[in-house]
mmCIF file with all atom_site columns, C-alpha atoms in Angstrom:
data_model
loop_
_atom_site.group_PDB
_atom_site.id
_atom_site.type_symbol
_atom_site.label_atom_id
_atom_site.label_alt_id
_atom_site.label_comp_id
_atom_site.label_asym_id
_atom_site.label_entity_id
_atom_site.label_seq_id
_atom_site.pdbx_PDB_ins_code
_atom_site.Cartn_x
_atom_site.Cartn_y
_atom_site.Cartn_z
_atom_site.occupancy
_atom_site.B_iso_or_equiv
_atom_site.pdbx_formal_charge
_atom_site.auth_seq_id
_atom_site.auth_comp_id
_atom_site.auth_asym_id
_atom_site.auth_atom_id
_atom_site.pdbx_PDB_model_num
ATOM 1  C CA . MET X 1 1  ? 88.414  109.022 107.129 1.00 0.00 ? 1  MET X CA 1
ATOM 2  C CA . LEU X 1 2  ? 91.506  109.814 105.069 1.00 0.00 ? 2  LEU X CA 1
ATOM 3  C CA . ALA X 1 3  ? 89.773  112.519 103.057 1.00 0.00 ? 3  ALA X CA 1
ATOM 4  C CA . GLN X 1 4  ? 88.310  114.049 106.214 1.00 0.00 ? 4  GLN X CA 1
ATOM 5  C CA . ALA X 1 5  ? 91.698  114.087 107.956 1.00 0.00 ? 5  ALA X CA 1
ATOM 6  C CA . LEU X 1 6  ? 93.397  115.690 104.954 1.00 0.00 ? 6  LEU X CA 1
ATOM 7  C CA . ARG X 1 7  ? 90.798  118.469 104.814 1.00 0.00 ? 7  ARG X CA 1
ATOM 8  C CA . SER X 1 8  ? 91.747  119.495 108.356 1.00 0.00 ? 8  SER X CA 1
ATOM 9  C CA . GLU X 1 9  ? 95.471  119.752 107.537 1.00 0.00 ? 9  GLU X CA 1
ATOM 10 C CA . PRO X 1 10 ? 97.105  123.089 106.729 1.00 0.00 ? 10 PRO X CA 1
ATOM 11 C CA . GLN X 1 11 ? 98.112  124.034 103.171 1.00 0.00 ? 11 GLN X CA 1
ATOM 12 C CA . GLN X 1 12 ? 100.974 121.525 103.043 1.00 0.00 ? 12 GLN X CA 1
ATOM 13 C CA . VAL X 1 13 ? 100.264 117.902 103.908 1.00 0.00 ? 13 VAL X CA 1
ATOM 14 C CA . VAL X 1 14 ? 103.389 115.998 104.956 1.00 0.00 ? 14 VAL X CA 1
ATOM 15 C CA . ALA X 1 15 ? 103.279 112.254 105.596 1.00 0.00 ? 15 ALA X CA 1
ATOM 16 C CA . ASP X 1 16 ? 105.927 110.765 107.887 1.00 0.00 ? 16 ASP X CA 1
ATOM 17 C CA . ALA X 1 17 ? 106.771 107.272 106.609 1.00 0.00 ? 17 ALA X CA 1
ATOM 18 C CA . SER X 1 18 ? 109.426 106.530 109.243 1.00 0.00 ? 18 SER X CA 1
ATOM 19 C CA . ALA X 1 19 ? 107.251 103.957 111.026 1.00 0.00 ? 19 ALA X CA 1
ATOM 20 C CA . LEU X 1 20 ? 106.888 101.792 107.911 1.00 0.00 ? 20 LEU X CA 1
ATOM 21 C CA . GLU X 1 21 ? 108.874 98.609  108.461 1.00 0.00 ? 21 GLU X CA 1
ATOM 22 C CA . GLN X 1 22 ? 106.904 95.952  106.578 1.00 0.00 ? 22 GLN X CA 1
ATOM 23 C CA . PHE X 1 23 ? 105.136 97.035  103.425 1.00 0.00 ? 23 PHE X CA 1
ATOM 24 C CA . ASP X 1 24 ? 104.454 96.277  99.795  1.00 0.00 ? 24 ASP X CA 1
ATOM 25 C CA . SER X 1 25 ? 103.165 98.293  96.879  1.00 0.00 ? 25 SER X CA 1
ATOM 26 C CA . SER X 1 26 ? 99.909  98.917  98.760  1.00 0.00 ? 26 SER X CA 1
ATOM 27 C CA . ALA X 1 27 ? 101.819 101.416 100.943 1.00 0.00 ? 27 ALA X CA 1
ATOM 28 C CA . LEU X 1 28 ? 102.582 103.369 97.776  1.00 0.00 ? 28 LEU X CA 1
ATOM 29 C CA . ALA X 1 29 ? 98.922  103.201 96.811  1.00 0.00 ? 29 ALA X CA 1
ATOM 30 C CA . VAL X 1 30 ? 97.928  104.742 100.144 1.00 0.00 ? 30 VAL X CA 1
ATOM 31 C CA . LEU X 1 31 ? 100.534 107.500 99.820  1.00 0.00 ? 31 LEU X CA 1
ATOM 32 C CA . LEU X 1 32 ? 99.387  108.232 96.271  1.00 0.00 ? 32 LEU X CA 1
ATOM 33 C CA . GLU X 1 33 ? 95.764  108.404 97.423  1.00 0.00 ? 33 GLU X CA 1
ATOM 34 C CA . CYS X 1 34 ? 96.805  110.848 100.157 1.00 0.00 ? 34 CYS X CA 1
ATOM 35 C CA . ARG X 1 35 ? 98.549  112.940 97.522  1.00 0.00 ? 35 ARG X CA 1
ATOM 36 C CA . ARG X 1 36 ? 95.506  112.851 95.239  1.00 0.00 ? 36 ARG X CA 1
ATOM 37 C CA . GLU X 1 37 ? 93.191  113.957 98.062  1.00 0.00 ? 37 GLU X CA 1
ATOM 38 C CA . ALA X 1 38 ? 95.573  116.708 99.181  1.00 0.00 ? 38 ALA X CA 1
ATOM 39 C CA . LEU X 1 39 ? 95.893  118.102 95.659  1.00 0.00 ? 39 LEU X CA 1
ATOM 40 C CA . ALA X 1 40 ? 92.117  117.867 95.141  1.00 0.00 ? 40 ALA X CA 1
ATOM 41 C CA . ASN X 1 41 ? 91.777  120.103 98.208  1.00 0.00 ? 41 ASN X CA 1
ATOM 42 C CA . GLY X 1 42 ? 94.315  122.629 96.894  1.00 0.00 ? 42 GLY X CA 1
ATOM 43 C CA . LYS X 1 43 ? 97.123  121.512 99.182  1.00 0.00 ? 43 LYS X CA 1
ATOM 44 C CA . SER X 1 44 ? 100.659 120.368 98.506  1.00 0.00 ? 44 SER X CA 1
ATOM 45 C CA . PHE X 1 45 ? 101.816 116.895 99.522  1.00 0.00 ? 45 PHE X CA 1
ATOM 46 C CA . ALA X 1 46 ? 105.192 115.418 100.458 1.00 0.00 ? 46 ALA X CA 1
ATOM 47 C CA . VAL X 1 47 ? 106.545 112.346 102.241 1.00 0.00 ? 47 VAL X CA 1
ATOM 48 C CA . LEU X 1 48 ? 109.292 112.432 104.874 1.00 0.00 ? 48 LEU X CA 1
ATOM 49 C CA . HIS X 1 49 ? 111.522 109.514 105.854 1.00 0.00 ? 49 HIS X CA 1
ATOM 50 C CA . LEU X 1 50 ? 110.505 107.193 103.032 1.00 0.00 ? 50 LEU X CA 1
ATOM 51 C CA . PRO X 1 51 ? 112.298 103.871 103.701 1.00 0.00 ? 51 PRO X CA 1
ATOM 52 C CA . HIS X 1 52 ? 114.918 102.967 101.099 1.00 0.00 ? 52 HIS X CA 1
ATOM 53 C CA . ARG X 1 53 ? 113.061 99.832  99.953  1.00 0.00 ? 53 ARG X CA 1
ATOM 54 C CA . LEU X 1 54 ? 109.832 101.773 99.496  1.00 0.00 ? 54 LEU X CA 1
ATOM 55 C CA . ARG X 1 55 ? 111.716 104.464 97.578  1.00 0.00 ? 55 ARG X CA 1
ATOM 56 C CA . GLU X 1 56 ? 113.051 101.697 95.306  1.00 0.00 ? 56 GLU X CA 1
ATOM 57 C CA . LEU X 1 57 ? 109.504 100.421 94.730  1.00 0.00 ? 57 LEU X CA 1
ATOM 58 C CA . ALA X 1 58 ? 108.421 103.941 93.827  1.00 0.00 ? 58 ALA X CA 1
ATOM 59 C CA . VAL X 1 59 ? 111.192 104.114 91.228  1.00 0.00 ? 59 VAL X CA 1
ATOM 60 C CA . VAL X 1 60 ? 110.195 100.731 89.765  1.00 0.00 ? 60 VAL X CA 1
ATOM 61 C CA . TYR X 1 61 ? 106.566 101.859 89.465  1.00 0.00 ? 61 TYR X CA 1
ATOM 62 C CA . GLY X 1 62 ? 107.580 105.264 88.080  1.00 0.00 ? 62 GLY X CA 1
ATOM 63 C CA . VAL X 1 63 ? 106.016 107.291 90.890  1.00 0.00 ? 63 VAL X CA 1
ATOM 64 C CA . SER X 1 64 ? 109.095 108.407 92.811  1.00 0.00 ? 64 SER X CA 1
ATOM 65 C CA . ASP X 1 65 ? 108.508 112.082 91.947  1.00 0.00 ? 65 ASP X CA 1
ATOM 66 C CA . LEU X 1 66 ? 104.983 111.815 93.359  1.00 0.00 ? 66 LEU X CA 1
ATOM 67 C CA . VAL X 1 67 ? 106.150 110.723 96.820  1.00 0.00 ? 67 VAL X CA 1
ATOM 68 C CA . ALA X 1 68 ? 109.190 113.005 97.051  1.00 0.00 ? 68 ALA X CA 1
ATOM 69 C CA . ALA X 1 69 ? 110.284 114.780 100.205 1.00 0.00 ? 69 ALA X CA 1
ATOM 70 C CA . PRO X 1 70 ? 109.491 118.489 100.485 1.00 0.00 ? 70 PRO X CA 1
ATOM 71 C CA . ALA X 1 71 ? 112.082 120.876 99.072  1.00 0.00 ? 71 ALA X CA 1
#
């Protein structure tokens, strides 16, 4: 379902993470999979409103640049 939804998005896929209140590293895994699918379909990917704790996890795992907000 994720891949199908991403194919219907315009050229830039933007995930809004503002609703994330309880999460672990699996949330990063989902965001990274979204990014992978978007890029595989020739689209850009960015995350808005990444909670501070999830941003810290991304830094620890070395993937903070991959879930960055759009410029």
